Coordinates of C-alpha atoms and ligand atoms in Angstrom, one line a residue:
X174 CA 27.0 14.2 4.0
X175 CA 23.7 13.1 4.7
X176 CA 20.7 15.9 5.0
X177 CA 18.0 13.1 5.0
X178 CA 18.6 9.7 6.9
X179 CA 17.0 6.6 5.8
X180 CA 14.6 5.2 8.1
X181 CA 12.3 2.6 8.6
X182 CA 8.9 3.8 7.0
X183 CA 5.5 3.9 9.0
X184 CA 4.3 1.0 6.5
X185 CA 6.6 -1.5 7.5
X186 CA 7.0 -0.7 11.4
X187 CA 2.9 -1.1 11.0
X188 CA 2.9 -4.2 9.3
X189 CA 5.8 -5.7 11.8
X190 CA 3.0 -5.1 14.4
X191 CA 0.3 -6.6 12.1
X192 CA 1.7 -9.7 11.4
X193 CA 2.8 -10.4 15.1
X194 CA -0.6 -9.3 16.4
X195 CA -3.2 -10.8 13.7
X196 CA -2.9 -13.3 11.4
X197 CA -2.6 -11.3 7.5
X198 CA -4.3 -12.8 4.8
X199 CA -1.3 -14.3 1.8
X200 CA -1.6 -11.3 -0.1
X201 CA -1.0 -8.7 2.7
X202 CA 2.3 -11.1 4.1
X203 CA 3.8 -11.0 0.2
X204 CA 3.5 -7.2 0.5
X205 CA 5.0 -7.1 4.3
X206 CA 7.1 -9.6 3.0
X207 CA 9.0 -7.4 0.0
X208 CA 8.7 -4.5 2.0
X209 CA 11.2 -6.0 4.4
X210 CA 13.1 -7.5 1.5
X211 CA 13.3 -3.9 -0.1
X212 CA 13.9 -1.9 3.3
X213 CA 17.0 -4.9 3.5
X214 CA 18.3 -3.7 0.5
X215 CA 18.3 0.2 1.0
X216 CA 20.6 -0.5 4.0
X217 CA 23.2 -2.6 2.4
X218 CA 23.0 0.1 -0.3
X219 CA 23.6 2.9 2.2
X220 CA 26.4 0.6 3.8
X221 CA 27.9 0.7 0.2
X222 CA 27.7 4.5 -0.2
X223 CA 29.6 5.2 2.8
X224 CA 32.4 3.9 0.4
X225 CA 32.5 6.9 -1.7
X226 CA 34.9 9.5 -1.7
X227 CA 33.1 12.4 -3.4
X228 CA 31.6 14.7 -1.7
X229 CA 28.0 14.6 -1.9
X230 CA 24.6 15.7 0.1
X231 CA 22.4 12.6 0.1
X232 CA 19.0 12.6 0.5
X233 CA 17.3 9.1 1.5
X234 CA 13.9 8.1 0.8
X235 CA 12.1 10.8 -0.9
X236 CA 8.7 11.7 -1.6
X237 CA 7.9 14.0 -4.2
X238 CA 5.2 15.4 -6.5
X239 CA 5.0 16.7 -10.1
X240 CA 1.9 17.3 -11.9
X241 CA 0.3 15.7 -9.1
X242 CA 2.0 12.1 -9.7
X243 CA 3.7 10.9 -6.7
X244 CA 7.4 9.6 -7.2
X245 CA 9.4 8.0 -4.6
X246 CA 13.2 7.7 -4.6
X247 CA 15.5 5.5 -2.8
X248 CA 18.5 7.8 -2.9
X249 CA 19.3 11.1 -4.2
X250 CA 23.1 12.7 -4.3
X251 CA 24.0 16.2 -4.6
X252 CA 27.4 16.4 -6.4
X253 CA 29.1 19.1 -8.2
X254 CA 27.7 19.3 -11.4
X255 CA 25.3 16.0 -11.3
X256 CA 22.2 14.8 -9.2
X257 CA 22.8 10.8 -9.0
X258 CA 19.2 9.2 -8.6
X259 CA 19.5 5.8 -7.4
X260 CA 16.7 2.9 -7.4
X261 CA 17.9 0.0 -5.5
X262 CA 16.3 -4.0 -5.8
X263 CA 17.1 -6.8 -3.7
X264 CA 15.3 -9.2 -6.0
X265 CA 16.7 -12.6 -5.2
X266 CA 17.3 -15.8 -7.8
X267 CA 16.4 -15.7 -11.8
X268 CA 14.5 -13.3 -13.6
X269 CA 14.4 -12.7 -17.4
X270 CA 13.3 -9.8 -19.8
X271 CA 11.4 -10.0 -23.1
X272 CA 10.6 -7.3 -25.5
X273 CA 11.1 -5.2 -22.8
X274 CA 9.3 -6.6 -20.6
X275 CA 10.2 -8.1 -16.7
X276 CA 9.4 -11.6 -15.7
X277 CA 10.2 -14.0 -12.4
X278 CA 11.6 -17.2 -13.9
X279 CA 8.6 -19.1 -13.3
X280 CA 6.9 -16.5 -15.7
X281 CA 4.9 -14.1 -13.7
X282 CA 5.2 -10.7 -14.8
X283 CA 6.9 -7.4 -12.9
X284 CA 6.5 -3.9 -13.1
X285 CA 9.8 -3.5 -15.2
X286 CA 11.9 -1.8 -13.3
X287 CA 14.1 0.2 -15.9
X288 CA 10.6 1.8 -16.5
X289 CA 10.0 3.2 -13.0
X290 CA 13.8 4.3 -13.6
X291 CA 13.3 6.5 -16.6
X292 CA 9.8 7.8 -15.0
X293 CA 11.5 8.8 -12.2
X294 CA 13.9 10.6 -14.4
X295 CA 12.2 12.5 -15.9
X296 CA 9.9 13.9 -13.4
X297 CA 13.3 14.5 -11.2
X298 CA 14.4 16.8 -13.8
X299 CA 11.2 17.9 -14.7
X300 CA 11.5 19.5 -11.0
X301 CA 15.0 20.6 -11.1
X302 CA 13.9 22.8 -13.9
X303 CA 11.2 24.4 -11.9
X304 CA 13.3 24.5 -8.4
X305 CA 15.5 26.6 -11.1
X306 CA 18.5 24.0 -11.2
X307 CA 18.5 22.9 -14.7
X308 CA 22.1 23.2 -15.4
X309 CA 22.5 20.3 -13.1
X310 CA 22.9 16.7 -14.6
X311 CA 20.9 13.9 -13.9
X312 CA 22.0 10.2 -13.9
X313 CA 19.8 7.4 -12.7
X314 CA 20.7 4.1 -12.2
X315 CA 19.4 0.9 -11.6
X316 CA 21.3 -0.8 -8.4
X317 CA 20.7 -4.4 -7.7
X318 CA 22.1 -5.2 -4.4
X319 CA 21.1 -9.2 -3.6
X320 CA 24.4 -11.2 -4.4
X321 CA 22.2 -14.2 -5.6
X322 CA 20.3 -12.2 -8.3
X323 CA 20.7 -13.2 -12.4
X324 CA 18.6 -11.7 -15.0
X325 CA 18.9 -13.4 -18.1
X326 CA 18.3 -11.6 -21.7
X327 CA 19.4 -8.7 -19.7
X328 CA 19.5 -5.3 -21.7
X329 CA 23.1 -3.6 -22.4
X330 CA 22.0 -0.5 -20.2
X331 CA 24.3 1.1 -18.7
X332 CA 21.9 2.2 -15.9
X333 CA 21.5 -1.9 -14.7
X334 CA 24.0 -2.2 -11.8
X335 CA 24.2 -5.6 -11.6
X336 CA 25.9 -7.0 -7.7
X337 CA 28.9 -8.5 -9.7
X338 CA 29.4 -5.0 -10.7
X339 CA 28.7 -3.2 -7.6
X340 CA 32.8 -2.9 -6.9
X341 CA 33.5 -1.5 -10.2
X342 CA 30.7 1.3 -9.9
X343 CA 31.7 1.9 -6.8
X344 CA 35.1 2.5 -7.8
X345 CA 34.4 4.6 -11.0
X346 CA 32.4 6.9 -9.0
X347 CA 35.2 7.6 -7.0
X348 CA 37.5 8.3 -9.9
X349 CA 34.6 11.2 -10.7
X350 CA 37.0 14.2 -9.7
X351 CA 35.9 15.7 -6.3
X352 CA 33.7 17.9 -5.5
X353 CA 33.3 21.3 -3.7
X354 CA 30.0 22.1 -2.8
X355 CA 28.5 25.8 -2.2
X356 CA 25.5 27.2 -1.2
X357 CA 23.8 26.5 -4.0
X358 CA 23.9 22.5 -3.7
X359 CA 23.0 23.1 -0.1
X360 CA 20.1 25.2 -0.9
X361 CA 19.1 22.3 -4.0
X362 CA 19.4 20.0 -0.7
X363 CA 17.2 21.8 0.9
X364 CA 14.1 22.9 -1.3
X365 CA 13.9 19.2 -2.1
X366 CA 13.6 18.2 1.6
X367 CA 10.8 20.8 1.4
X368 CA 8.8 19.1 -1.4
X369 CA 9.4 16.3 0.5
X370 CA 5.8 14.5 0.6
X371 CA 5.0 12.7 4.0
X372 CA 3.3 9.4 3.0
X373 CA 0.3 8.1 4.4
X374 CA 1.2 4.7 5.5
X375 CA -2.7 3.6 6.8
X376 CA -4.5 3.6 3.8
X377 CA -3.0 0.6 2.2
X378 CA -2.6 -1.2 5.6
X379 CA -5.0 -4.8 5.9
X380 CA -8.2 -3.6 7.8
X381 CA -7.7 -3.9 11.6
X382 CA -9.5 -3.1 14.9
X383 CA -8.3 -2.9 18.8
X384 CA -10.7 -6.3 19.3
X385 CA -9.7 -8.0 16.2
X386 CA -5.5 -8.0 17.5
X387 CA -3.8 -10.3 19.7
X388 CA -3.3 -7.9 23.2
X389 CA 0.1 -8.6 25.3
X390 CA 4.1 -8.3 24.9
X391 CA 5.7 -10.0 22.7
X392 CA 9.7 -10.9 22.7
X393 CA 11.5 -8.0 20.8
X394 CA 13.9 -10.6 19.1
X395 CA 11.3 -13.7 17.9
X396 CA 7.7 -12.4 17.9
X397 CA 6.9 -14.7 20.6
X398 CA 4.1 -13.9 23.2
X399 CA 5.4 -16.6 25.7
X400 CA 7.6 -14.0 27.7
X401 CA 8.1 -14.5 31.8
X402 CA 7.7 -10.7 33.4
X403 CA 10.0 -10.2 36.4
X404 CA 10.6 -7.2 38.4
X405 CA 13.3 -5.4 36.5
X406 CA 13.3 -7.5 33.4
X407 CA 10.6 -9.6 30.9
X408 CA 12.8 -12.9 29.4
X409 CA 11.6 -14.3 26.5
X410 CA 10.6 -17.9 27.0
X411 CA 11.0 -18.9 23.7
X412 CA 14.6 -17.6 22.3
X413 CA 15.4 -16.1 25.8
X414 CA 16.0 -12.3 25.0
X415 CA 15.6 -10.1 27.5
X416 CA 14.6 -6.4 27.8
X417 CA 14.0 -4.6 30.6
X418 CA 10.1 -4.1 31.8
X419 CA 10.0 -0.5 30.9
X420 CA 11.4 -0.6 27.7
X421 CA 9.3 -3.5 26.8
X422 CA 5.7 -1.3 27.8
X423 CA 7.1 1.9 26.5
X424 CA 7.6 -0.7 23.4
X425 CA 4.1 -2.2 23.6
X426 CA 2.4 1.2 24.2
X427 CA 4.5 3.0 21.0
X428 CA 2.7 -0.3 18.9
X429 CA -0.6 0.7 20.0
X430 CA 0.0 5.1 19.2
X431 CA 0.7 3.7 16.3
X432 CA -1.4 1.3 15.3
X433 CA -4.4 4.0 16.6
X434 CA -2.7 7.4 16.6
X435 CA -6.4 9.0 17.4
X436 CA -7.2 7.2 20.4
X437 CA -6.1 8.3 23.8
X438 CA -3.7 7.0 25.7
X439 CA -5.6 6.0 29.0
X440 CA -4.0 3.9 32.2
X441 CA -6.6 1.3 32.0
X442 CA -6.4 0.2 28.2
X443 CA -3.1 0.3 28.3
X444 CA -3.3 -2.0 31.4
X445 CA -5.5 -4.1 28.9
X446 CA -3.4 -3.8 25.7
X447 CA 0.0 -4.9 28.0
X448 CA -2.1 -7.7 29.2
X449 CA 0.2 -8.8 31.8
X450 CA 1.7 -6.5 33.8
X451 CA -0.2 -4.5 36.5
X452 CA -2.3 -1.4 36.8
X453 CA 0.3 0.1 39.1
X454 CA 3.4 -0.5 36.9
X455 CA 1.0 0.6 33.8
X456 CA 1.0 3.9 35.4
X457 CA 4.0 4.4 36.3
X458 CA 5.8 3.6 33.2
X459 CA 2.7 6.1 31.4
X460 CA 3.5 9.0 34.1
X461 CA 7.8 8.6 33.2
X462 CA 7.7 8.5 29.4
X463 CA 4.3 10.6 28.6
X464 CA 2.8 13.7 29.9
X465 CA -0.3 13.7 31.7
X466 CA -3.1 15.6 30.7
X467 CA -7.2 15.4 31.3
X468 CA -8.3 15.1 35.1
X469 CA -9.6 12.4 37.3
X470 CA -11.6 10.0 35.3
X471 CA -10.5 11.6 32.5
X472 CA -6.8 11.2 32.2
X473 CA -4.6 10.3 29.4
X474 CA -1.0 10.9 28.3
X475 CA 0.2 12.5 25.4
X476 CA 3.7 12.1 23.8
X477 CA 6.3 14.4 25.5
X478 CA 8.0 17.4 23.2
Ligands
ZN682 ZN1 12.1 -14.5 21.8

């Protein structure tokens, strides 16, 4: 069962906008770049995981904090006697190690993984032990999920998941004999959900200001900001995808919360943030989807509960 859902995190939906709004320096793209590449990844992992017979609570996509050093994990399972910690990559083409160390094949050198792994580890049980579950197990492995991926000089860990092996894991996890959980996994599942740590995506987002972006709707499919609006729906002119008109503003408007979550929502800058729709249907679409709060000159909308 799943207590915490994977999904997709702050940092990446902001850089999606970025990089279809403003044009990001090499640097920031690489990063948006491998976030999308990672995010990829976790979701054929999960697709894999929903192979697997045990039963297990499975927490995706956790923050969490010991002796003030942040750790974040791509998947956790509850089991009976064993907490499975799982990293997953979706590095793609050759890589090599060398005295322990991670390289792409053209020679530039990684954070080794396997390190992050055993870090992770520890602090992971270094927790469990002050949550007061230290009788659980911990096992940690290394999953690499991109079918294309060859590591030469590879280490014989048993950790390293490689994809030609992904089958075989998969099916010696389900010969692990089943499980019966009680309250005491659930409560495990749930004091970890409380340490969870919300991250703060902004602070290691490219600097950006309302002038500096590119205003208007873009197509939802291909980024494009050639889009015909109609009455009921806005066709993209590029790819031709369509989406209706409100979902496409209630769309555009969720960008900008995002992108500025202290500024107010107000009728007339979201009339100049849409760009190309009109004051009227601006409103409108404002007044169904947000509550309206301020008076005359003064109002705004706020997010409804
Ligand atoms: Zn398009």
């Amino acid at each position: 069962m799943i207590i915490k859902h994977r999904q997709v995190p702050d940092e990446l939906k902001l850089l999606r906008i970025l990089s279809a709004r403003m044009d990001l320096a090499e640097t920031d793209k690489q990063n948006y770049l491998n976030l999308e590449k990672g995010f990829e990844g976790e979701i054929k992992f999960d697709a894999l995981m929903e192979n697997l017979q045990q039963e297990r609570l499975i927490l995706n996509d956790l923050l969490l904090e010991k002796n003030t050093t942040k750790f974040q994990l791509d998947s956790l399972h509850i089991a009976q006697e064993t907490v499975y910690h799982f990293e997953v990559k979706n590095f793609e083409g050759d890589y090599y190690m060398e005295k322990d160390r991670f390289y792409t094949y053209s020679g530039k050198e990684i954070l080794n993984p396997l390190h992050q792994l055993r870090r992770s580890e520890t602090l992971i049980r270094q927790l469990l032990q002050q949550l007061g579950y230290s009788s659980f197990q911990v096992e940690s492995y290394l999953i690499f999920v991109n079918p294309t991926f060859t590591l030469y000089q590879a280490p014989k860990d048993p950790s390293i998941i490689f994809p030609t092996q992904l089958e075989r894991f998969l099916l010696k996890m389900n010969r692990v004999p089943s499980s019966s959980l009680n309250y005491r996994h659930t409560r495990l599942g749930e004091e970890l959900l409380a340490v969870h740590r919300v991250d703060d995506p902004y602070k290691r987002l490219p600097a950006y200001s309302y002038e500096g972006l590119r205003r208007g709707m873009y197509c939802t499919n291909c980024n494009s900001f050639k889009i015909s609006v109609g009455k009921q729906l806005i066709v993209c002119n590029a790819c031709g995808t369509n989406e209706t008109v409100d979902q496409a503003i209630l769309r555009t408007i969720k960008e900008y919360k995002l992108l500025f979550p202290n500024l107010k929502l107000t009728t007339s800058r979201m009339y100049d943030w849409c760009n190309v729709i009109s004051q009227k249907t601006t409103r409108r679409v404002l007044c169904k989807y947000f509550e309206k709060a301020g008076h005359n000159r003064w109002i705004f909308y706020n997010e409804r509960n």
